[in-house]
């Protein structure tokens, strides 16, 4: 009995897809998509940058820019030379400090778009649930009616109901 199990186990291992030479998993296959250039950020040692605003999707014509590459989103930065950093904090936030340079940085997901996608997903699932429950209710009542008719035919009750003729 044990010998038979060992033979089956050996046959399974020898005839497995990996032993036969099946196609490699999708992660091992070379990609046919054109490779995007790698995003390399260059540190700006003489600038101090602070985020200004939220992540937003990159426009179609700028998707090839380095700051749009990872996720297709960007965030505005206000960069100030490190030598003028102390002067910038003394000015009003609404006023543009002298020497300020606007720039873009790559950022993750856009919160508003992700939230909208989540609510679309939940709404679609609720609609599927309502349709499925409606179909289930109709099917259940149809089957119950058919079973009642079959039982009534077996015991001899006519379709007129319980009234005696």
PDB file of C-alpha atoms in Angstrom:
ATOM      1  CA  UNK A   1       0.000   0.000   0.000  1.00  0.00           C
ATOM      2  CA  UNK A   2       2.784   2.405   0.933  1.00  0.00           C
ATOM      3  CA  UNK A   3       4.736   1.364  -2.145  1.00  0.00           C
ATOM      4  CA  UNK A   4       1.745   2.233  -4.367  1.00  0.00           C
ATOM      5  CA  UNK A   5       1.532   5.717  -2.777  1.00  0.00           C
ATOM      6  CA  UNK A   6       5.248   6.270  -3.347  1.00  0.00           C
ATOM      7  CA  UNK A   7       4.891   5.238  -6.996  1.00  0.00           C
ATOM      8  CA  UNK A   8       1.990   7.680  -7.438  1.00  0.00           C
ATOM      9  CA  UNK A   9       3.964  10.447  -5.771  1.00  0.00           C
ATOM     10  CA  UNK A  10       6.986   9.795  -8.011  1.00  0.00           C
ATOM     11  CA  UNK A  11       4.774   9.749 -11.125  1.00  0.00           C
ATOM     12  CA  UNK A  12       3.164  13.035 -10.080  1.00  0.00           C
ATOM     13  CA  UNK A  13       6.532  14.681  -9.574  1.00  0.00           C
ATOM     14  CA  UNK A  14       7.922  13.403 -12.860  1.00  0.00           C
ATOM     15  CA  UNK A  15       4.855  14.329 -14.889  1.00  0.00           C
ATOM     16  CA  UNK A  16       4.280  17.724 -13.304  1.00  0.00           C
ATOM     17  CA  UNK A  17       4.095  20.704 -15.716  1.00  0.00           C
ATOM     18  CA  UNK A  18       7.507  21.980 -14.607  1.00  0.00           C
ATOM     19  CA  UNK A  19       9.185  18.611 -15.337  1.00  0.00           C
ATOM     20  CA  UNK A  20       7.560  18.288 -18.776  1.00  0.00           C
ATOM     21  CA  UNK A  21       8.816  21.717 -19.812  1.00  0.00           C
ATOM     22  CA  UNK A  22       5.657  23.788 -19.650  1.00  0.00           C
ATOM     23  CA  UNK A  23       5.705  27.470 -20.430  1.00  0.00           C
ATOM     24  CA  UNK A  24       7.386  29.613 -17.792  1.00  0.00           C
ATOM     25  CA  UNK A  25       5.150  31.635 -15.474  1.00  0.00           C
ATOM     26  CA  UNK A  26       4.027  35.058 -16.755  1.00  0.00           C
ATOM     27  CA  UNK A  27       6.499  36.834 -14.479  1.00  0.00           C
ATOM     28  CA  UNK A  28       9.427  35.014 -16.143  1.00  0.00           C
ATOM     29  CA  UNK A  29       8.376  35.824 -19.709  1.00  0.00           C
ATOM     30  CA  UNK A  30       9.924  38.847 -21.392  1.00  0.00           C
ATOM     31  CA  UNK A  31       7.564  41.783 -21.658  1.00  0.00           C
ATOM     32  CA  UNK A  32       6.407  42.852 -25.121  1.00  0.00           C
ATOM     33  CA  UNK A  33       5.497  46.345 -23.933  1.00  0.00           C
ATOM     34  CA  UNK A  34       8.016  49.074 -24.642  1.00  0.00           C
ATOM     35  CA  UNK A  35      10.158  49.728 -21.592  1.00  0.00           C
ATOM     36  CA  UNK A  36       9.649  53.103 -20.012  1.00  0.00           C
ATOM     37  CA  UNK A  37      12.742  55.065 -19.067  1.00  0.00           C
ATOM     38  CA  UNK A  38      13.702  54.614 -15.462  1.00  0.00           C
ATOM     39  CA  UNK A  39      12.827  57.497 -13.151  1.00  0.00           C
ATOM     40  CA  UNK A  40      15.923  58.890 -11.493  1.00  0.00           C
ATOM     41  CA  UNK A  41      15.495  61.815  -9.183  1.00  0.00           C
ATOM     42  CA  UNK A  42      18.369  64.217  -8.997  1.00  0.00           C
ATOM     43  CA  UNK A  43      18.746  65.736  -5.551  1.00  0.00           C
ATOM     44  CA  UNK A  44      18.690  69.474  -5.500  1.00  0.00           C
ATOM     45  CA  UNK A  45      20.995  70.141  -2.568  1.00  0.00           C
ATOM     46  CA  UNK A  46      20.756  73.877  -2.844  1.00  0.00           C
ATOM     47  CA  UNK A  47      16.922  73.899  -2.907  1.00  0.00           C
ATOM     48  CA  UNK A  48      14.409  73.246  -0.148  1.00  0.00           C
ATOM     49  CA  UNK A  49      11.075  72.077  -1.564  1.00  0.00           C
ATOM     50  CA  UNK A  50       7.674  71.832   0.073  1.00  0.00           C
ATOM     51  CA  UNK A  51       4.530  70.247  -1.401  1.00  0.00           C
ATOM     52  CA  UNK A  52       1.879  72.645  -2.596  1.00  0.00           C
ATOM     53  CA  UNK A  53      -1.495  71.025  -3.248  1.00  0.00           C
ATOM     54  CA  UNK A  54      -2.586  67.425  -3.712  1.00  0.00           C
ATOM     55  CA  UNK A  55      -1.647  64.701  -6.172  1.00  0.00           C
ATOM     56  CA  UNK A  56      -3.287  65.144  -9.552  1.00  0.00           C
ATOM     57  CA  UNK A  57      -3.250  63.063 -12.741  1.00  0.00           C
ATOM     58  CA  UNK A  58      -0.664  64.082 -15.320  1.00  0.00           C
ATOM     59  CA  UNK A  59      -1.995  65.462 -18.605  1.00  0.00           C
ATOM     60  CA  UNK A  60      -1.771  63.086 -21.588  1.00  0.00           C
ATOM     61  CA  UNK A  61       0.994  65.092 -23.277  1.00  0.00           C
ATOM     62  CA  UNK A  62       3.230  64.975 -20.161  1.00  0.00           C
ATOM     63  CA  UNK A  63       2.959  61.266 -19.291  1.00  0.00           C
ATOM     64  CA  UNK A  64       6.489  60.648 -20.584  1.00  0.00           C
ATOM     65  CA  UNK A  65       8.021  63.202 -18.207  1.00  0.00           C
ATOM     66  CA  UNK A  66      10.098  61.759 -15.334  1.00  0.00           C
ATOM     67  CA  UNK A  67       7.783  63.128 -12.651  1.00  0.00           C
ATOM     68  CA  UNK A  68       4.807  61.305 -14.213  1.00  0.00           C
ATOM     69  CA  UNK A  69       6.466  57.927 -14.787  1.00  0.00           C
ATOM     70  CA  UNK A  70       5.807  55.813 -11.704  1.00  0.00           C
ATOM     71  CA  UNK A  71       2.023  56.214 -11.366  1.00  0.00           C
ATOM     72  CA  UNK A  72       0.980  58.887 -13.863  1.00  0.00           C
ATOM     73  CA  UNK A  73       0.377  61.412 -11.073  1.00  0.00           C
ATOM     74  CA  UNK A  74       2.200  64.549  -9.986  1.00  0.00           C
ATOM     75  CA  UNK A  75       2.217  67.140  -7.194  1.00  0.00           C
ATOM     76  CA  UNK A  76       3.298  70.761  -7.386  1.00  0.00           C
ATOM     77  CA  UNK A  77       6.310  71.773  -5.297  1.00  0.00           C
ATOM     78  CA  UNK A  78       7.512  75.204  -4.314  1.00  0.00           C
ATOM     79  CA  UNK A  79      11.300  75.176  -4.060  1.00  0.00           C
ATOM     80  CA  UNK A  80      13.343  77.884  -2.378  1.00  0.00           C
ATOM     81  CA  UNK A  81      17.122  78.216  -2.444  1.00  0.00           C
ATOM     82  CA  UNK A  82      18.554  76.996   0.849  1.00  0.00           C
ATOM     83  CA  UNK A  83      20.287  80.346   1.394  1.00  0.00           C
ATOM     84  CA  UNK A  84      16.922  82.181   1.290  1.00  0.00           C
ATOM     85  CA  UNK A  85      14.956  79.648   3.328  1.00  0.00           C
ATOM     86  CA  UNK A  86      14.836  81.792   6.475  1.00  0.00           C
ATOM     87  CA  UNK A  87      13.559  84.805   4.510  1.00  0.00           C
ATOM     88  CA  UNK A  88      10.791  82.709   2.930  1.00  0.00           C
ATOM     89  CA  UNK A  89       9.253  81.772   6.280  1.00  0.00           C
ATOM     90  CA  UNK A  90       8.920  85.433   7.206  1.00  0.00           C
ATOM     91  CA  UNK A  91       6.765  86.254   4.155  1.00  0.00           C
ATOM     92  CA  UNK A  92       3.029  85.659   3.899  1.00  0.00           C
ATOM     93  CA  UNK A  93       2.015  82.197   2.579  1.00  0.00           C
ATOM     94  CA  UNK A  94      -0.012  83.753  -0.228  1.00  0.00           C
ATOM     95  CA  UNK A  95       2.871  85.894  -1.427  1.00  0.00           C
ATOM     96  CA  UNK A  96       5.527  84.244  -3.541  1.00  0.00           C
ATOM     97  CA  UNK A  97       8.908  84.554  -1.826  1.00  0.00           C
ATOM     98  CA  UNK A  98      11.732  85.894  -3.972  1.00  0.00           C
ATOM     99  CA  UNK A  99      13.651  83.168  -5.769  1.00  0.00           C
ATOM    100  CA  UNK A 100      10.918  80.557  -5.438  1.00  0.00           C
ATOM    101  CA  UNK A 101      10.956  77.924  -8.186  1.00  0.00           C
ATOM    102  CA  UNK A 102       7.884  75.809  -8.994  1.00  0.00           C
ATOM    103  CA  UNK A 103       8.577  72.143  -9.718  1.00  0.00           C
ATOM    104  CA  UNK A 104       6.751  68.824  -9.933  1.00  0.00           C
ATOM    105  CA  UNK A 105       7.297  65.595  -8.036  1.00  0.00           C
ATOM    106  CA  UNK A 106       5.988  62.112  -8.665  1.00  0.00           C
ATOM    107  CA  UNK A 107       3.402  60.968  -6.172  1.00  0.00           C
ATOM    108  CA  UNK A 108       1.246  57.946  -5.505  1.00  0.00           C
ATOM    109  CA  UNK A 109      -2.460  57.636  -6.066  1.00  0.00           C
ATOM    110  CA  UNK A 110      -4.948  60.479  -6.381  1.00  0.00           C
ATOM    111  CA  UNK A 111      -7.165  60.211  -3.310  1.00  0.00           C
ATOM    112  CA  UNK A 112     -10.308  61.608  -4.937  1.00  0.00           C
ATOM    113  CA  UNK A 113     -10.032  59.264  -7.938  1.00  0.00           C
ATOM    114  CA  UNK A 114      -9.422  56.247  -5.678  1.00  0.00           C
ATOM    115  CA  UNK A 115     -12.399  57.195  -3.506  1.00  0.00           C
ATOM    116  CA  UNK A 116     -14.625  57.557  -6.577  1.00  0.00           C
ATOM    117  CA  UNK A 117     -13.464  54.170  -7.882  1.00  0.00           C
ATOM    118  CA  UNK A 118     -14.222  52.593  -4.493  1.00  0.00           C
ATOM    119  CA  UNK A 119     -17.774  53.945  -4.452  1.00  0.00           C
ATOM    120  CA  UNK A 120     -18.320  52.789  -8.048  1.00  0.00           C
ATOM    121  CA  UNK A 121     -17.185  49.320  -6.988  1.00  0.00           C
ATOM    122  CA  UNK A 122     -19.518  49.256  -3.974  1.00  0.00           C
ATOM    123  CA  UNK A 123     -22.467  50.536  -6.056  1.00  0.00           C
ATOM    124  CA  UNK A 124     -21.915  47.895  -8.743  1.00  0.00           C
ATOM    125  CA  UNK A 125     -21.781  45.166  -6.090  1.00  0.00           C
ATOM    126  CA  UNK A 126     -25.010  46.391  -4.479  1.00  0.00           C
ATOM    127  CA  UNK A 127     -26.721  46.377  -7.893  1.00  0.00           C
ATOM    128  CA  UNK A 128     -25.493  42.816  -8.540  1.00  0.00           C
ATOM    129  CA  UNK A 129     -26.827  41.827  -5.107  1.00  0.00           C
ATOM    130  CA  UNK A 130     -30.272  43.294  -5.827  1.00  0.00           C
ATOM    131  CA  UNK A 131     -30.483  41.540  -9.208  1.00  0.00           C
ATOM    132  CA  UNK A 132     -29.291  38.246  -7.706  1.00  0.00           C
ATOM    133  CA  UNK A 133     -31.837  38.458  -4.861  1.00  0.00           C
ATOM    134  CA  UNK A 134     -34.640  39.240  -7.309  1.00  0.00           C
ATOM    135  CA  UNK A 135     -33.712  36.232  -9.453  1.00  0.00           C
ATOM    136  CA  UNK A 136     -33.446  34.074  -6.327  1.00  0.00           C
ATOM    137  CA  UNK A 137     -36.891  35.182  -5.117  1.00  0.00           C
ATOM    138  CA  UNK A 138     -38.556  34.535  -8.488  1.00  0.00           C
ATOM    139  CA  UNK A 139     -36.851  31.144  -8.810  1.00  0.00           C
ATOM    140  CA  UNK A 140     -37.818  30.116  -5.269  1.00  0.00           C
ATOM    141  CA  UNK A 141     -41.480  31.036  -5.717  1.00  0.00           C
ATOM    142  CA  UNK A 142     -41.594  29.296  -9.132  1.00  0.00           C
ATOM    143  CA  UNK A 143     -40.106  26.104  -7.675  1.00  0.00           C
ATOM    144  CA  UNK A 144     -42.440  26.233  -4.661  1.00  0.00           C
ATOM    145  CA  UNK A 145     -45.458  26.613  -6.967  1.00  0.00           C
ATOM    146  CA  UNK A 146     -44.319  23.700  -9.137  1.00  0.00           C
ATOM    147  CA  UNK A 147     -43.768  21.506  -6.065  1.00  0.00           C
ATOM    148  CA  UNK A 148     -47.197  22.444  -4.682  1.00  0.00           C
ATOM    149  CA  UNK A 149     -48.848  21.522  -7.986  1.00  0.00           C
ATOM    150  CA  UNK A 150     -46.973  18.216  -8.091  1.00  0.00           C
ATOM    151  CA  UNK A 151     -48.022  17.399  -4.512  1.00  0.00           C
ATOM    152  CA  UNK A 152     -51.641  18.399  -5.239  1.00  0.00           C
ATOM    153  CA  UNK A 153     -51.689  16.131  -8.303  1.00  0.00           C
ATOM    154  CA  UNK A 154     -50.340  13.195  -6.243  1.00  0.00           C
ATOM    155  CA  UNK A 155     -52.948  13.450  -3.526  1.00  0.00           C
ATOM    156  CA  UNK A 156     -55.783  14.242  -5.880  1.00  0.00           C
ATOM    157  CA  UNK A 157     -56.593  17.858  -5.105  1.00  0.00           C
ATOM    158  CA  UNK A 158     -58.031  19.570  -8.137  1.00  0.00           C
ATOM    159  CA  UNK A 159     -56.876  22.954  -9.267  1.00  0.00           C
ATOM    160  CA  UNK A 160     -60.046  24.532  -7.873  1.00  0.00           C
ATOM    161  CA  UNK A 161     -58.602  24.621  -4.362  1.00  0.00           C
ATOM    162  CA  UNK A 162     -60.052  23.117  -1.173  1.00  0.00           C
ATOM    163  CA  UNK A 163     -63.720  23.362  -2.094  1.00  0.00           C
ATOM    164  CA  UNK A 164     -65.538  20.067  -2.380  1.00  0.00           C
ATOM    165  CA  UNK A 165     -67.355  19.511  -5.628  1.00  0.00           C
TER     166      UNK A 165
END
